[in-house]
C-alpha cells in the first residue's frame, strides 16, 4: 500500500480536504478553518505549491491585497488517489 | 480534527491495520506482509510498544524462539478512534 507523504501528513491532509471541498480559499479563511498557526500553514502550503498541487492567486479585494489558494488538477488527482488508498485500508478491516 | 501521529504515520498505520485484522502475528510474517525492512519495522513496533499499543510475546515454536505481536486494548482503541477520524474526513468530502 503506497502512502504519498505529501498528502498524508496530518495538516496537509486537512488542507487538501478543505480546498477539495471549498475550492478557492483565502489564507485567513484557511487558517481559521484548520486552526493552525500562520507559519505552519504557510510552510505546508509552500510544500504543496512546490509539488504543483496548489495554485496561488494574488488579487486586490476592496483595494486590499488578498491571496487565495486552490488545488490544481494534479492536486485534486493526488488527493483522490490518497483517499482511495485510505478507503481501501478501511474497507479491508471488515474482511 | 485531531490526528494521532502515533497511529497516522504511514508504516505504523499499516502495522495497526494488519494486527487489527489478523491478531497475533510473528515478526517475519509482519515484515513480509508490509514489505518493510527489519530495522524499520522494529523501530515502529518499538514506538507502538512504548505507547502501550502493542504487546510482545516471546515463545518457542519447534524449539526455535519466536516473537509475536498483537494490539493491546489501548492499541485497538486508538486505532479505531483514528479510523473514525479518517472516515469523518472522507464523509465530509461528499457534503
GROMACS .gro file of N, CA and C in nm, chain A residues 1-3 5 8-10 13-14 17 20-21 79 83 86-87 89-90 92-93 95, chain B residues 1-3 5 8-10 13-14 17 20-21 79 83 86-87 89-90 92-93 95:
model
  126
    1UNK      N    1   0.086  -0.120   0.000
    1UNK     CA    2   0.000   0.000   0.000
    1UNK      C    3   0.089   0.124   0.000
    2UNK      N    4   0.063   0.212  -0.095
    2UNK     CA    5   0.153   0.323  -0.117
    2UNK      C    6   0.097   0.453  -0.057
    3UNK      N    7   0.166   0.504   0.043
    3UNK     CA    8   0.121   0.628   0.107
    3UNK      C    9   0.202   0.746   0.059
    5UNK      N   10   0.344   1.075   0.111
    5UNK     CA   11   0.367   1.154   0.231
    5UNK      C   12   0.331   1.302   0.213
    8UNK      N   13  -0.036   1.270   0.294
    8UNK     CA   14  -0.075   1.203   0.417
    8UNK      C   15  -0.048   1.285   0.544
    9UNK      N   16   0.054   1.370   0.540
    9UNK     CA   17   0.089   1.448   0.660
    9UNK      C   18  -0.037   1.517   0.715
   10UNK      N   19  -0.064   1.507   0.846
   10UNK     CA   20  -0.193   1.549   0.900
   10UNK      C   21  -0.241   1.689   0.861
   13UNK      N   22  -0.309   1.696   0.485
   13UNK     CA   23  -0.429   1.618   0.451
   13UNK      C   24  -0.555   1.703   0.474
   14UNK      N   25  -0.552   1.782   0.580
   14UNK     CA   26  -0.667   1.868   0.610
   14UNK      C   27  -0.675   1.988   0.515
   17UNK      N   28  -0.814   1.843   0.197
   17UNK     CA   29  -0.957   1.814   0.211
   17UNK      C   30  -1.039   1.943   0.208
   20UNK      N   31  -1.036   2.089  -0.143
   20UNK     CA   32  -1.111   1.998  -0.230
   20UNK      C   33  -1.261   2.026  -0.218
   21UNK      N   34  -1.304   2.047  -0.094
   21UNK     CA   35  -1.447   2.072  -0.070
   21UNK      C   36  -1.489   2.213  -0.106
   79UNK      N   37  -0.491   1.390  -0.429
   79UNK     CA   38  -0.577   1.377  -0.310
   79UNK      C   39  -0.676   1.262  -0.329
   83UNK      N   40  -0.716   0.933  -0.096
   83UNK     CA   41  -0.842   0.895  -0.030
   83UNK      C   42  -0.878   0.751  -0.069
   86UNK      N   43  -0.674   0.525   0.150
   86UNK     CA   44  -0.727   0.518   0.287
   86UNK      C   45  -0.857   0.438   0.291
   87UNK      N   46  -0.943   0.457   0.190
   87UNK     CA   47  -1.068   0.381   0.185
   87UNK      C   48  -1.040   0.232   0.173
   89UNK      N   49  -0.776   0.073   0.282
   89UNK     CA   50  -0.729   0.026   0.414
   89UNK      C   51  -0.848   0.005   0.509
   90UNK      N   52  -0.941   0.100   0.507
   90UNK     CA   53  -1.057   0.091   0.595
   90UNK      C   54  -1.147  -0.026   0.554
   92UNK      N   55  -1.068  -0.297   0.400
   92UNK     CA   56  -1.003  -0.425   0.430
   92UNK      C   57  -1.026  -0.468   0.574
   93UNK      N   58  -1.053  -0.373   0.662
   93UNK     CA   59  -1.069  -0.407   0.804
   93UNK      C   60  -1.191  -0.496   0.827
   95UNK      N   61  -1.293  -0.734   0.630
   95UNK     CA   62  -1.286  -0.867   0.567
   95UNK      C   63  -1.259  -0.978   0.667
   96UNK      N   64  -0.990   1.885   1.380
   96UNK     CA   65  -0.973   1.741   1.362
   96UNK      C   66  -0.839   1.697   1.422
   97UNK      N   67  -0.845   1.598   1.504
   97UNK     CA   68  -0.727   1.561   1.582
   97UNK      C   69  -0.662   1.435   1.524
   98UNK      N   70  -0.541   1.451   1.474
   98UNK     CA   71  -0.469   1.338   1.416
   98UNK      C   72  -0.365   1.286   1.513
  100UNK      N   73  -0.049   1.123   1.577
  100UNK     CA   74   0.066   1.093   1.491
  100UNK      C   75   0.123   0.953   1.515
  103UNK      N   76  -0.108   0.767   1.281
  103UNK     CA   77  -0.122   0.817   1.143
  103UNK      C   78   0.000   0.790   1.055
  104UNK      N   79   0.117   0.783   1.117
  104UNK     CA   80   0.241   0.762   1.037
  104UNK      C   81   0.221   0.641   0.944
  105UNK      N   82   0.253   0.654   0.815
  105UNK     CA   83   0.214   0.551   0.717
  105UNK      C   84   0.250   0.406   0.754
  108UNK      N   85   0.046   0.301   1.058
  108UNK     CA   86  -0.097   0.285   1.025
  108UNK      C   87  -0.120   0.146   0.963
  109UNK      N   88  -0.024   0.102   0.883
  109UNK     CA   89  -0.037  -0.030   0.820
  109UNK      C   90  -0.011  -0.144   0.920
  112UNK      N   91  -0.328  -0.163   1.120
  112UNK     CA   92  -0.436  -0.224   1.042
  112UNK      C   93  -0.415  -0.375   1.030
  115UNK      N   94  -0.474  -0.540   1.364
  115UNK     CA   95  -0.616  -0.529   1.397
  115UNK      C   96  -0.695  -0.639   1.325
  116UNK      N   97  -0.661  -0.662   1.200
  116UNK     CA   98  -0.730  -0.764   1.120
  116UNK      C   99  -0.689  -0.905   1.156
  174UNK      N  100  -0.652   0.288   1.746
  174UNK     CA  101  -0.666   0.265   1.602
  174UNK      C  102  -0.810   0.292   1.558
  178UNK      N  103  -0.935   0.562   1.283
  178UNK     CA  104  -1.014   0.526   1.164
  178UNK      C  105  -1.142   0.611   1.161
  181UNK      N  106  -1.047   0.946   1.019
  181UNK     CA  107  -1.029   0.939   0.874
  181UNK      C  108  -1.163   0.925   0.802
  182UNK      N  109  -1.252   0.844   0.859
  182UNK     CA  110  -1.385   0.826   0.797
  182UNK      C  111  -1.460   0.959   0.797
  184UNK      N  112  -1.332   1.259   0.788
  184UNK     CA  113  -1.272   1.344   0.684
  184UNK      C  114  -1.324   1.303   0.546
  185UNK      N  115  -1.331   1.172   0.522
  185UNK     CA  116  -1.377   1.123   0.392
  185UNK      C  117  -1.526   1.153   0.372
  187UNK      N  118  -1.700   1.391   0.500
  187UNK     CA  119  -1.722   1.535   0.482
  187UNK      C  120  -1.702   1.578   0.337
  188UNK      N  121  -1.624   1.502   0.262
  188UNK     CA  122  -1.595   1.541   0.123
  188UNK      C  123  -1.720   1.540   0.037
  190UNK      N  124  -2.019   1.634   0.131
  190UNK     CA  125  -2.121   1.733   0.171
  190UNK      C  126  -2.126   1.854   0.078
   0.00000   0.00000   0.00000
